[in-house]
Amino acid sequence: MTAPRIHTITLIPGDGIGPEVTNAVLRILEATGVKFNWERFAAGADAFETQGEYIPAELYHSIEKNRVAMKGPVGTPIGGGFKSINVTLRKKFDLFANFRPVKSLPGLETKYPNIDLLIVRENTEGLYVGIEHEVVPGVVEAIKIITEKGSTRIAQFAFEYARKHGRKKIHAIHKANIMKLSDGLFIDCARKVGKDYPEVQYAEHIVDNTCMQLVMNPWQYDTLLLENLYGDIISDLCSAFVGGLGLVPGANLGTDCAIFEAVHGSAPDIAGKDLANPTALLQSAVLMLRHIDEHSAADRVQKAIETVYAEKKTLTRDVGGTAGTSQFADAVIAALPSA
Ligand code: NAI
């Protein structure tokens, strides 16, 4: 018998609800029997308090070495303070594709049944570069960077994924009527890439109209290709179709490195109360299991999640139940099909 593989993975539990949802997910992953060696690090305000750095050098080294990380949310101060840890890590490891599947869970009723949307968000450019300065008192300039290279590679990612996974249609979302050069370049690159994928339909919608179209009829969309800020905003909107931010997973993908994290933030309003829904991070962990070729464990965890939602007995408050974070994790563990 060959010894089981041990996956060494960088772990950032994060802050707010991060440690609670991370604990729940670690317990479920442990129950799958897959062997992990977690290298655990603080980041953000917690790391600064204890180590004097927002992102400790050892954390960078760990991700560089392992090429895979799982991350809980990390809070970012508003209107000042340190730069977003999330944005910094995405940039540092060139995790250019933010991959967010928004899919209804069988058994969880929402106003929008049978949703199956894929959000592909450019993750390193746009207004998120965070270059701002005061031109003169009372006038501030924020720079939006869009490059041909960045726009082409995210479009290639979306079309390649669609080809491999049989997705039918890609909508590039933009505001090129106003930002003619920057958003114009983004869609121009998408159009060019799309020519190599004749089997995938390509269309364009302006971002404000897209918000209305999504709320009226989200089923008209399949894959949304967006630059950074639009992708951020539309992700939260789309999460509402399937039950809210407690549900939707994400992966930050580069050419040789990946960080798996939920779409949601640190939810300070419910932190420390055993109220958070760990499903979003758990479904991110399912994406991670697939990334490290543990497909059977990924299938088993996904099946267990679906069983718990279908039974409706142990759901967290955000989706109409009364269970706590840890009770939900216990129910998923109990529902895990055997290996
Ligand atoms: P948020 O996503 O933390 O919370 C928005 C709403 O959704 C809140 O009502 C919250 O209670 C609820 N919610 C979020 N996740 C939930 C879960 N798992 N279960 C149940 N309810 C959940 O967004 P907010 O409040 O705008 O941001 C809080 C902090 O998180 C900010 O400092 C922000 O910068 C940070 N953030 C971090 C992210 C990351 O680490 N990737 C992503 C987004 C925000």
mmCIF file of N, CA and C in Angstrom, residues 115-196:
data_model
loop_
_atom_site.group_PDB
_atom_site.id
_atom_site.type_symbol
_atom_site.label_atom_id
_atom_site.label_comp_id
_atom_site.label_asym_id
_atom_site.label_seq_id
_atom_site.Cartn_x
_atom_site.Cartn_y
_atom_site.Cartn_z
ATOM 1 N N ILE A 115 -30.260 28.582 -10.166
ATOM 2 C CA ILE A 115 -29.229 29.514 -10.644
ATOM 3 C C ILE A 115 -27.934 28.744 -10.877
ATOM 4 N N ASP A 116 -27.291 29.037 -11.997
ATOM 5 C CA ASP A 116 -25.970 28.453 -12.263
ATOM 6 C C ASP A 116 -25.164 29.490 -13.043
ATOM 7 N N LEU A 117 -24.585 30.403 -12.310
ATOM 8 C CA LEU A 117 -23.841 31.503 -12.914
ATOM 9 C C LEU A 117 -22.361 31.343 -12.586
ATOM 10 N N LEU A 118 -21.530 31.800 -13.480
ATOM 11 C CA LEU A 118 -20.105 31.812 -13.169
ATOM 12 C C LEU A 118 -19.584 33.236 -13.308
ATOM 13 N N ILE A 119 -18.965 33.720 -12.243
ATOM 14 C CA ILE A 119 -18.373 35.055 -12.293
ATOM 15 C C ILE A 119 -16.863 34.900 -12.472
ATOM 16 N N VAL A 120 -16.350 35.517 -13.514
ATOM 17 C CA VAL A 120 -14.900 35.533 -13.742
ATOM 18 C C VAL A 120 -14.463 36.988 -13.666
ATOM 19 N N ARG A 121 -13.774 37.293 -12.591
ATOM 20 C CA ARG A 121 -13.413 38.687 -12.288
ATOM 21 C C ARG A 121 -11.909 38.888 -12.446
ATOM 22 N N GLU A 122 -11.528 39.916 -13.193
ATOM 23 C CA GLU A 122 -10.097 40.262 -13.268
ATOM 24 C C GLU A 122 -9.685 40.722 -11.876
ATOM 25 N N ASN A 123 -8.534 40.257 -11.406
ATOM 26 C CA ASN A 123 -8.234 40.344 -9.979
ATOM 27 C C ASN A 123 -7.034 41.216 -9.626
ATOM 28 N N THR A 124 -6.388 41.809 -10.624
ATOM 29 C CA THR A 124 -5.138 42.521 -10.295
ATOM 30 C C THR A 124 -5.099 43.964 -10.798
ATOM 31 N N GLU A 125 -6.125 44.370 -11.582
ATOM 32 C CA GLU A 125 -6.039 45.701 -12.197
ATOM 33 C C GLU A 125 -7.243 46.565 -11.817
ATOM 34 N N GLY A 126 -7.653 47.413 -12.744
ATOM 35 C CA GLY A 126 -8.813 48.278 -12.532
ATOM 36 C C GLY A 126 -8.564 49.304 -11.428
ATOM 37 N N LEU A 127 -9.633 49.746 -10.813
ATOM 38 C CA LEU A 127 -9.498 50.745 -9.745
ATOM 39 C C LEU A 127 -8.885 50.142 -8.486
ATOM 40 N N TYR A 128 -8.846 48.808 -8.443
ATOM 41 C CA TYR A 128 -8.290 48.123 -7.276
ATOM 42 C C TYR A 128 -6.784 48.301 -7.123
ATOM 43 N N VAL A 129 -6.108 48.872 -8.114
ATOM 44 C CA VAL A 129 -4.673 49.103 -7.922
ATOM 45 C C VAL A 129 -4.465 50.089 -6.773
ATOM 46 N N GLY A 130 -5.508 50.784 -6.401
ATOM 47 C CA GLY A 130 -5.465 51.642 -5.213
ATOM 48 C C GLY A 130 -4.483 52.798 -5.320
ATOM 49 N N ILE A 131 -4.281 53.304 -6.533
ATOM 50 C CA ILE A 131 -3.384 54.460 -6.698
ATOM 51 C C ILE A 131 -4.245 55.727 -6.635
ATOM 52 N N GLU A 132 -4.135 56.431 -5.537
ATOM 53 C CA GLU A 132 -4.945 57.641 -5.342
ATOM 54 C C GLU A 132 -4.033 58.760 -4.839
ATOM 55 N N HIS A 133 -4.338 59.946 -5.212
ATOM 56 C CA HIS A 133 -3.611 61.066 -4.611
ATOM 57 C C HIS A 133 -4.463 62.327 -4.629
ATOM 58 N N GLU A 134 -4.093 63.221 -3.732
ATOM 59 C CA GLU A 134 -4.794 64.494 -3.681
ATOM 60 C C GLU A 134 -4.114 65.435 -4.670
ATOM 61 N N VAL A 135 -4.836 65.891 -5.658
ATOM 62 C CA VAL A 135 -4.244 66.760 -6.679
ATOM 63 C C VAL A 135 -4.011 68.144 -6.065
ATOM 64 N N VAL A 136 -5.073 68.713 -5.544
ATOM 65 C CA VAL A 136 -5.022 69.939 -4.735
ATOM 66 C C VAL A 136 -6.046 69.709 -3.625
ATOM 67 N N PRO A 137 -5.999 70.450 -2.534
ATOM 68 C CA PRO A 137 -6.993 70.209 -1.488
ATOM 69 C C PRO A 137 -8.416 70.209 -2.062
ATOM 70 N N GLY A 138 -9.159 69.177 -1.741
ATOM 71 C CA GLY A 138 -10.531 69.073 -2.218
ATOM 72 C C GLY A 138 -10.686 68.347 -3.542
ATOM 73 N N VAL A 139 -9.572 67.951 -4.139
ATOM 74 C CA VAL A 139 -9.648 67.208 -5.415
ATOM 75 C C VAL A 139 -8.747 65.969 -5.317
ATOM 76 N N VAL A 140 -9.366 64.807 -5.496
ATOM 77 C CA VAL A 140 -8.629 63.550 -5.369
ATOM 78 C C VAL A 140 -8.724 62.792 -6.676
ATOM 79 N N GLU A 141 -7.612 62.166 -7.045
ATOM 80 C CA GLU A 141 -7.606 61.391 -8.280
ATOM 81 C C GLU A 141 -7.351 59.924 -7.952
ATOM 82 N N ALA A 142 -8.152 59.025 -8.540
ATOM 83 C CA ALA A 142 -7.931 57.582 -8.402
ATOM 84 C C ALA A 142 -7.643 57.038 -9.791
ATOM 85 N N ILE A 143 -6.605 56.235 -9.893
ATOM 86 C CA ILE A 143 -6.182 55.762 -11.213
ATOM 87 C C ILE A 143 -6.748 54.373 -11.479
ATOM 88 N N LYS A 144 -7.299 54.207 -12.662
ATOM 89 C CA LYS A 144 -7.797 52.886 -13.068
ATOM 90 C C LYS A 144 -6.862 52.347 -14.144
ATOM 91 N N ILE A 145 -6.278 51.192 -13.859
ATOM 92 C CA ILE A 145 -5.341 50.611 -14.825
ATOM 93 C C ILE A 145 -5.998 49.430 -15.529
ATOM 94 N N ILE A 146 -6.051 49.493 -16.842
ATOM 95 C CA ILE A 146 -6.513 48.355 -17.645
ATOM 96 C C ILE A 146 -5.428 48.101 -18.683
ATOM 97 N N THR A 147 -4.936 46.869 -18.749
ATOM 98 C CA THR A 147 -3.904 46.579 -19.746
ATOM 99 C C THR A 147 -4.400 45.530 -20.736
ATOM 100 N N GLU A 148 -3.762 45.540 -21.896
ATOM 101 C CA GLU A 148 -4.098 44.547 -22.922
ATOM 102 C C GLU A 148 -3.759 43.157 -22.404
ATOM 103 N N LYS A 149 -2.600 43.069 -21.724
ATOM 104 C CA LYS A 149 -2.157 41.772 -21.209
ATOM 105 C C LYS A 149 -3.161 41.241 -20.176
ATOM 106 N N GLY A 150 -3.525 42.115 -19.218
ATOM 107 C CA GLY A 150 -4.437 41.692 -18.152
ATOM 108 C C GLY A 150 -5.822 41.335 -18.680
ATOM 109 N N SER A 151 -6.301 42.131 -19.617
ATOM 110 C CA SER A 151 -7.647 41.893 -20.160
ATOM 111 C C SER A 151 -7.669 40.644 -21.027
ATOM 112 N N THR A 152 -6.589 40.430 -21.784
ATOM 113 C CA THR A 152 -6.538 39.258 -22.661
ATOM 114 C C THR A 152 -6.468 37.979 -21.846
ATOM 115 N N ARG A 153 -5.636 37.977 -20.791
ATOM 116 C CA ARG A 153 -5.479 36.702 -20.066
ATOM 117 C C ARG A 153 -6.729 36.339 -19.276
ATOM 118 N N ILE A 154 -7.468 37.334 -18.777
ATOM 119 C CA ILE A 154 -8.699 36.982 -18.040
ATOM 120 C C ILE A 154 -9.768 36.520 -19.033
ATOM 121 N N ALA A 155 -9.800 37.122 -20.220
ATOM 122 C CA ALA A 155 -10.747 36.654 -21.238
ATOM 123 C C ALA A 155 -10.390 35.230 -21.670
ATOM 124 N N GLN A 156 -9.088 34.980 -21.840
ATOM 125 C CA GLN A 156 -8.666 33.619 -22.226
ATOM 126 C C GLN A 156 -9.068 32.612 -21.150
ATOM 127 N N PHE A 157 -8.896 33.024 -19.893
ATOM 128 C CA PHE A 157 -9.281 32.130 -18.788
ATOM 129 C C PHE A 157 -10.773 31.782 -18.902
ATOM 130 N N ALA A 158 -11.612 32.798 -19.109
ATOM 131 C CA ALA A 158 -13.065 32.582 -19.146
ATOM 132 C C ALA A 158 -13.454 31.699 -20.329
ATOM 133 N N PHE A 159 -12.894 31.992 -21.510
ATOM 134 C CA PHE A 159 -13.263 31.212 -22.698
ATOM 135 C C PHE A 159 -12.736 29.776 -22.594
ATOM 136 N N GLU A 160 -11.527 29.642 -22.077
ATOM 137 C CA GLU A 160 -10.941 28.301 -21.938
ATOM 138 C C GLU A 160 -11.783 27.472 -20.963
ATOM 139 N N TYR A 161 -12.186 28.105 -19.870
ATOM 140 C CA TYR A 161 -13.022 27.384 -18.888
ATOM 141 C C TYR A 161 -14.346 26.983 -19.550
ATOM 142 N N ALA A 162 -14.947 27.909 -20.288
ATOM 143 C CA ALA A 162 -16.228 27.632 -20.948
ATOM 144 C C ALA A 162 -16.069 26.456 -21.915
ATOM 145 N N ARG A 163 -14.993 26.455 -22.662
ATOM 146 C CA ARG A 163 -14.770 25.367 -23.631
ATOM 147 C C ARG A 163 -14.648 24.032 -22.890
ATOM 148 N N LYS A 164 -13.826 24.005 -21.842
ATOM 149 C CA LYS A 164 -13.567 22.739 -21.137
ATOM 150 C C LYS A 164 -14.798 22.227 -20.416
ATOM 151 N N HIS A 165 -15.620 23.151 -19.909
ATOM 152 C CA HIS A 165 -16.718 22.734 -19.036
ATOM 153 C C HIS A 165 -18.084 22.913 -19.688
ATOM 154 N N GLY A 166 -18.089 23.120 -20.982
ATOM 155 C CA GLY A 166 -19.345 23.171 -21.729
ATOM 156 C C GLY A 166 -20.243 24.335 -21.358
ATOM 157 N N ARG A 167 -19.662 25.451 -20.947
ATOM 158 C CA ARG A 167 -20.519 26.620 -20.688
ATOM 159 C C ARG A 167 -20.769 27.311 -22.023
ATOM 160 N N LYS A 168 -21.986 27.835 -22.163
ATOM 161 C CA LYS A 168 -22.443 28.204 -23.503
ATOM 162 C C LYS A 168 -22.174 29.658 -23.889
ATOM 163 N N LYS A 169 -22.211 30.557 -22.885
ATOM 164 C CA LYS A 169 -22.273 31.977 -23.253
ATOM 165 C C LYS A 169 -21.434 32.825 -22.284
ATOM 166 N N ILE A 170 -20.729 33.783 -22.802
ATOM 167 C CA ILE A 170 -19.980 34.716 -21.956
ATOM 168 C C ILE A 170 -20.471 36.129 -22.244
ATOM 169 N N HIS A 171 -20.813 36.853 -21.204
ATOM 170 C CA HIS A 171 -21.121 38.282 -21.332
ATOM 171 C C HIS A 171 -19.951 39.077 -20.740
ATOM 172 N N ALA A 172 -19.349 39.931 -21.512
ATOM 173 C CA ALA A 172 -18.369 40.870 -20.958
ATOM 174 C C ALA A 172 -19.156 42.075 -20.443
ATOM 175 N N ILE A 173 -18.890 42.458 -19.214
ATOM 176 C CA ILE A 173 -19.642 43.537 -18.563
ATOM 177 C C ILE A 173 -18.736 44.770 -18.480
ATOM 178 N N HIS A 174 -19.258 45.916 -18.872
ATOM 179 C CA HIS A 174 -18.377 47.077 -19.041
ATOM 180 C C HIS A 174 -19.138 48.393 -18.873
ATOM 181 N N LYS A 175 -18.393 49.463 -18.970
ATOM 182 C CA LYS A 175 -18.972 50.809 -19.012
ATOM 183 C C LYS A 175 -18.200 51.603 -20.074
ATOM 184 N N ALA A 176 -18.039 50.960 -21.238
ATOM 185 C CA ALA A 176 -17.197 51.554 -22.280
ATOM 186 C C ALA A 176 -17.869 52.722 -22.973
ATOM 187 N N ASN A 177 -19.168 52.946 -22.669
ATOM 188 C CA ASN A 177 -19.812 54.147 -23.199
ATOM 189 C C ASN A 177 -19.255 55.398 -22.517
ATOM 190 N N ILE A 178 -18.797 55.247 -21.290
ATOM 191 C CA ILE A 178 -18.219 56.381 -20.548
ATOM 192 C C ILE A 178 -16.698 56.264 -20.490
ATOM 193 N N MET A 179 -16.212 55.091 -20.032
ATOM 194 C CA MET A 179 -14.753 54.892 -19.978
ATOM 195 C C MET A 179 -14.326 54.236 -21.286
ATOM 196 N N LYS A 180 -14.259 55.074 -22.310
ATOM 197 C CA LYS A 180 -14.120 54.572 -23.677
ATOM 198 C C LYS A 180 -12.779 53.882 -23.896
ATOM 199 N N LEU A 181 -11.722 54.425 -23.276
ATOM 200 C CA LEU A 181 -10.405 53.824 -23.496
ATOM 201 C C LEU A 181 -10.186 52.599 -22.617
ATOM 202 N N SER A 182 -10.452 52.740 -21.298
ATOM 203 C CA SER A 182 -10.124 51.642 -20.388
ATOM 204 C C SER A 182 -11.088 50.467 -20.543
ATOM 205 N N ASP A 183 -12.364 50.709 -20.353
ATOM 206 C CA ASP A 183 -13.327 49.616 -20.536
ATOM 207 C C ASP A 183 -13.403 49.225 -22.005
ATOM 208 N N GLY A 184 -13.112 50.186 -22.869
ATOM 209 C CA GLY A 184 -13.059 49.895 -24.305
ATOM 210 C C GLY A 184 -11.990 48.849 -24.599
ATOM 211 N N LEU A 185 -10.818 48.994 -23.968
ATOM 212 C CA LEU A 185 -9.734 48.022 -24.165
ATOM 213 C C LEU A 185 -10.139 46.652 -23.614
ATOM 214 N N PHE A 186 -10.797 46.673 -22.454
ATOM 215 C CA PHE A 186 -11.213 45.407 -21.822
ATOM 216 C C PHE A 186 -12.103 44.605 -22.780
ATOM 217 N N ILE A 187 -13.109 45.252 -23.352
ATOM 218 C CA ILE A 187 -14.018 44.484 -24.223
ATOM 219 C C ILE A 187 -13.386 44.182 -25.587
ATOM 220 N N ASP A 188 -12.513 45.072 -26.007
ATOM 221 C CA ASP A 188 -11.827 44.809 -27.269
ATOM 222 C C ASP A 188 -11.018 43.515 -27.172
ATOM 223 N N CYS A 189 -10.330 43.338 -26.033
ATOM 224 C CA CYS A 189 -9.537 42.110 -25.820
ATOM 225 C C CYS A 189 -10.465 40.901 -25.749
ATOM 226 N N ALA A 190 -11.603 41.058 -25.057
ATOM 227 C CA ALA A 190 -12.539 39.935 -24.933
ATOM 228 C C ALA A 190 -13.064 39.529 -26.313
ATOM 229 N N ARG A 191 -13.398 40.519 -27.129
ATOM 230 C CA ARG A 191 -13.892 40.229 -28.490
ATOM 231 C C ARG A 191 -12.854 39.445 -29.285
ATOM 232 N N LYS A 192 -11.593 39.906 -29.200
ATOM 233 C CA LYS A 192 -10.523 39.241 -29.974
ATOM 234 C C LYS A 192 -10.356 37.801 -29.511
ATOM 235 N N VAL A 193 -10.308 37.594 -28.203
ATOM 236 C CA VAL A 193 -10.131 36.236 -27.671
ATOM 237 C C VAL A 193 -11.314 35.371 -28.089
ATOM 238 N N GLY A 194 -12.513 35.945 -28.005
ATOM 239 C CA GLY A 194 -13.734 35.193 -28.313
ATOM 240 C C GLY A 194 -13.742 34.613 -29.719
ATOM 241 N N LYS A 195 -13.028 35.259 -30.636
ATOM 242 C CA LYS A 195 -12.991 34.761 -32.031
ATOM 243 C C LYS A 195 -12.393 33.361 -32.130
ATOM 244 N N ASP A 196 -11.515 33.027 -31.150
ATOM 245 C CA ASP A 196 -10.899 31.686 -31.165
ATOM 246 C C ASP A 196 -11.811 30.624 -30.553
#
